[in-house]
Short mmCIF file of C-alpha atoms in Angstrom, two decimals:
data_model
loop_
_atom_site.label_atom_id
_atom_site.label_comp_id
_atom_site.label_asym_id
_atom_site.label_seq_id
_atom_site.Cartn_x
_atom_site.Cartn_y
_atom_site.Cartn_z
CA MET A 1 -31.66 -0.51 20.81
CA GLN A 2 -29.34 0.91 23.50
CA GLY A 3 -27.58 -2.47 23.77
CA ARG A 4 -26.88 -2.44 20.03
CA ARG A 5 -25.47 1.11 20.21
CA ASP A 6 -23.27 0.11 23.14
CA GLY A 7 -22.08 -2.92 21.18
CA VAL A 8 -21.26 -0.76 18.16
CA ALA A 9 -19.42 1.72 20.39
CA VAL A 10 -17.36 -1.08 21.90
CA LEU A 11 -16.62 -2.48 18.45
CA VAL A 12 -15.46 0.90 17.13
CA THR A 13 -13.38 1.41 20.27
CA LEU A 14 -11.71 -1.95 19.84
CA LEU A 15 -11.09 -1.30 16.16
CA LEU A 16 -9.36 1.98 16.91
CA ALA A 17 -7.31 0.36 19.64
CA PHE A 18 -6.17 -2.35 17.30
CA CYS A 19 -5.07 0.21 14.72
CA PHE A 20 -3.05 2.19 17.27
CA MET A 21 -1.35 -0.95 18.58
CA LEU A 22 0.12 -1.94 15.22
CA PRO A 23 2.29 0.86 13.85
CA SER A 24 5.33 -1.37 13.27
CA ILE A 25 3.23 -4.03 11.56
CA ALA A 26 1.63 -1.41 9.35
CA GLY A 27 5.11 -0.12 8.50
CA ALA A 28 6.11 -3.63 7.50
CA TYR A 29 3.03 -3.83 5.28
CA LEU A 30 4.16 -0.70 3.47
CA ASP A 31 7.42 -2.54 2.68
CA THR A 32 5.74 -5.28 0.64
CA MET A 33 5.24 -5.59 -3.11
CA GLU A 34 1.48 -5.57 -2.47
CA GLY A 35 1.49 -2.60 -0.11
CA PRO A 36 -0.11 0.67 -1.17
CA ILE A 37 3.17 2.49 -1.90
CA VAL A 38 4.37 -0.08 -4.45
CA LYS A 39 0.85 -0.39 -5.88
CA ASP A 40 0.85 3.35 -6.52
CA GLY A 41 4.36 3.01 -7.96
CA LYS A 42 3.12 0.42 -10.44
CA THR A 43 0.24 2.69 -11.40
CA ALA A 44 2.64 5.61 -11.91
CA LEU A 45 4.83 3.53 -14.22
CA GLU A 46 1.86 2.15 -16.17
CA LYS A 47 0.47 5.64 -16.72
CA ALA A 48 3.92 7.25 -17.19
CA ASP A 49 2.95 9.78 -14.51
CA VAL A 50 4.87 10.14 -11.25
CA THR A 51 2.07 12.10 -9.57
CA PRO A 52 0.32 9.13 -7.84
CA VAL A 53 3.39 8.38 -5.69
CA LEU A 54 4.37 11.86 -4.56
CA LYS A 55 1.88 11.75 -1.68
CA TRP A 56 4.03 9.06 -0.03
CA VAL A 57 7.15 11.26 0.33
CA LYS A 58 8.02 14.58 1.89
CA ARG A 59 8.23 17.52 -0.52
CA GLU A 60 12.02 17.71 -0.19
CA LYS A 61 12.31 14.11 -1.49
CA GLU A 62 10.26 14.66 -4.66
CA ILE A 63 13.29 15.30 -6.87
CA GLU A 64 14.90 12.01 -5.87
CA VAL A 65 11.64 10.17 -6.54
CA CYS A 66 11.32 11.81 -9.95
CA GLU A 67 14.90 10.86 -10.84
CA ALA A 68 14.25 7.21 -9.92
CA PHE A 69 10.97 7.32 -11.84
CA ASN A 70 12.67 8.73 -14.96
CA LYS A 71 15.33 5.98 -14.82
CA ALA A 72 12.61 3.33 -14.58
CA MET A 73 10.71 4.85 -17.49
CA ALA A 74 13.88 4.99 -19.63
CA ALA A 75 14.58 1.30 -18.94
CA ARG A 76 11.15 0.27 -20.25
CA SER A 77 12.43 0.31 -23.83
CA LYS A 78 15.50 -1.83 -23.06
CA GLY A 79 13.85 -5.16 -22.40
CA PRO A 80 12.06 -7.15 -19.69
CA GLN A 81 15.06 -7.78 -17.42
CA GLU A 82 16.23 -4.17 -17.42
CA ASN A 83 12.61 -3.07 -17.01
CA ALA A 84 12.04 -5.27 -13.95
CA ALA A 85 15.32 -4.19 -12.33
CA ALA A 86 14.59 -0.51 -12.92
CA ASP A 87 11.03 -0.87 -11.62
CA ARG A 88 12.34 -2.57 -8.49
CA ALA A 89 14.93 0.19 -7.97
CA PHE A 90 12.17 2.79 -8.31
CA PHE A 91 9.96 0.99 -5.78
CA GLU A 92 12.84 0.64 -3.32
CA THR A 93 13.74 4.32 -3.66
CA LEU A 94 10.11 5.29 -3.15
CA VAL A 95 9.59 3.15 -0.04
CA ARG A 96 13.00 4.09 1.41
CA LEU A 97 12.26 7.81 1.02
CA HIS A 98 8.82 7.32 2.55
CA HIS A 99 10.43 5.71 5.60
CA GLU A 100 13.12 8.38 5.84
CA GLY A 101 10.44 11.04 5.87
CA ARG A 102 8.78 9.34 8.83
CA GLY A 103 12.05 8.68 10.66
CA ASN A 104 11.78 4.89 10.25
CA PRO A 105 14.42 2.42 9.06
CA PHE A 106 14.08 0.76 5.66
CA THR A 107 15.17 -2.86 5.34
CA GLY A 108 14.13 -3.55 1.77
CA ILE A 109 10.95 -4.49 -0.02
CA LYS A 110 9.47 -7.84 0.97
CA PRO A 111 7.45 -10.19 -1.23
CA ALA A 112 3.66 -10.02 -1.04
CA ALA A 113 3.64 -13.16 1.11
CA ALA A 114 5.43 -11.18 3.82
CA ILE A 115 2.35 -9.13 4.66
CA PRO A 116 2.31 -9.67 8.42
CA ASN A 117 -1.33 -9.11 9.22
CA VAL A 118 -4.59 -9.92 7.49
CA ALA A 119 -6.21 -6.89 9.17
CA LEU A 120 -4.07 -4.60 7.03
CA LEU A 121 -5.37 -6.26 3.89
CA GLU A 122 -8.91 -5.93 5.22
CA ALA A 123 -8.28 -2.23 5.96
CA ASP A 124 -7.30 -1.67 2.33
CA LEU A 125 -10.35 -3.64 1.18
CA ALA A 126 -12.61 -1.54 3.43
CA LEU A 127 -11.28 1.59 1.75
CA GLU A 128 -11.89 0.08 -1.69
CA ILE A 129 -15.45 -1.09 -1.06
CA GLY A 130 -16.48 1.64 1.36
CA SER A 131 -17.48 -0.72 4.15
CA SER A 132 -15.67 -1.74 7.32
CA GLU A 133 -18.03 -4.55 8.36
CA THR A 134 -15.61 -7.43 7.73
CA LEU A 135 -12.69 -5.49 9.19
CA GLU A 136 -14.68 -4.65 12.33
CA LYS A 137 -15.54 -8.30 12.87
CA LEU A 138 -11.95 -9.40 12.33
CA VAL A 139 -10.49 -6.83 14.70
CA SER A 140 -13.12 -7.23 17.40
CA LEU A 141 -12.72 -11.01 17.37
CA SER A 142 -8.96 -10.68 17.62
CA ILE A 143 -9.12 -8.28 20.55
CA ALA A 144 -11.79 -10.34 22.31
CA ASP A 145 -9.60 -13.42 21.86
CA GLY A 146 -6.64 -11.53 23.36
CA ILE A 147 -8.72 -10.58 26.40
CA ARG A 148 -10.07 -14.12 26.84
CA GLN A 149 -6.61 -15.70 26.62
CA ARG A 150 -5.08 -13.34 29.16
CA LEU A 151 -8.04 -13.67 31.51
CA ALA A 152 -7.94 -17.47 31.29
CA ASN A 153 -4.21 -17.46 32.04
CA ALA A 154 -4.67 -15.14 35.05
CA LEU A 155 -7.55 -17.25 36.39
CA GLU A 156 -5.49 -20.42 36.02
CA LYS A 157 -2.58 -18.87 37.90
CA LYS A 158 -4.95 -17.53 40.56
CA LYS A 159 -6.02 -21.10 41.38
CA GLU A 160 -2.40 -21.92 42.26
CA LEU A 161 -1.83 -19.05 44.72
CA SER A 162 -1.67 -21.35 47.74
CA LYS A 163 1.40 -23.14 46.33
CA GLY A 164 3.87 -20.51 47.49
CA LEU A 165 5.77 -17.45 46.42
CA GLU A 166 6.67 -18.64 42.90
CA ALA A 167 2.99 -19.37 42.18
CA GLU A 168 2.12 -15.91 43.49
CA ARG A 169 4.71 -14.36 41.18
CA GLU A 170 3.30 -16.27 38.21
CA TYR A 171 -0.16 -15.00 39.10
CA ALA A 172 1.16 -11.43 39.43
CA ASP A 173 2.75 -11.68 35.97
CA ALA A 174 -0.45 -13.06 34.45
CA TYR A 175 -2.54 -10.41 36.21
CA ILE A 176 -0.31 -7.61 34.93
CA ALA A 177 -0.35 -8.99 31.37
CA PHE A 178 -4.15 -9.11 31.50
CA VAL A 179 -4.83 -5.64 32.92
CA GLU A 180 -2.12 -3.95 30.86
CA TYR A 181 -3.61 -5.41 27.68
CA VAL A 182 -7.10 -4.23 28.63
CA GLU A 183 -5.77 -0.80 29.63
CA ARG A 184 -3.76 -0.44 26.41
CA VAL A 185 -6.71 -1.40 24.21
CA TYR A 186 -9.06 0.92 26.06
CA ASN A 187 -6.67 3.88 26.22
CA ASP A 188 -5.69 3.57 22.57
CA ALA A 189 -9.34 3.49 21.62
CA GLN A 190 -9.99 6.64 23.63
CA ALA A 191 -7.06 8.53 22.05
CA LYS A 192 -7.93 11.28 19.61
#
């Protein structure tokens, strides 16, 4: 039983570490047409209610979001092309203002295919279904693979130490890559 608890603790630790290591990837996910900000934008337009998107922006940006929302709603009676263009402008305004509020650059909304990481999709799915089992497996396997690859590289370079200074430098680089990865994963997992 203790071994299982230790395994679960390690898995949770690795999951947290993975999440802390990916802020820029998560930001890129928010910039996609299938990210949660645009999804909430679509819901707002479908329901003719701006409320679902206001959580994504700072209070001082609400007026600008509402103005973009009202323009998109007005375009809905003009035809499909105007509707799509206005919706897109609303989504871009919403995501841009979200990024501004967090001090991040905005480089435009990407297509759904641009989602950079399957773990982010699994994180959303975990929230929808109320279970993180698949996400935990995905993340723990990814981190374990990262550790194995770096360890294997360091061990390979260690075998070559007798070949001179350049081989020693290659080993030092591989060693540092390995221990820094382990340290980063562990420390991120321990962060509150």
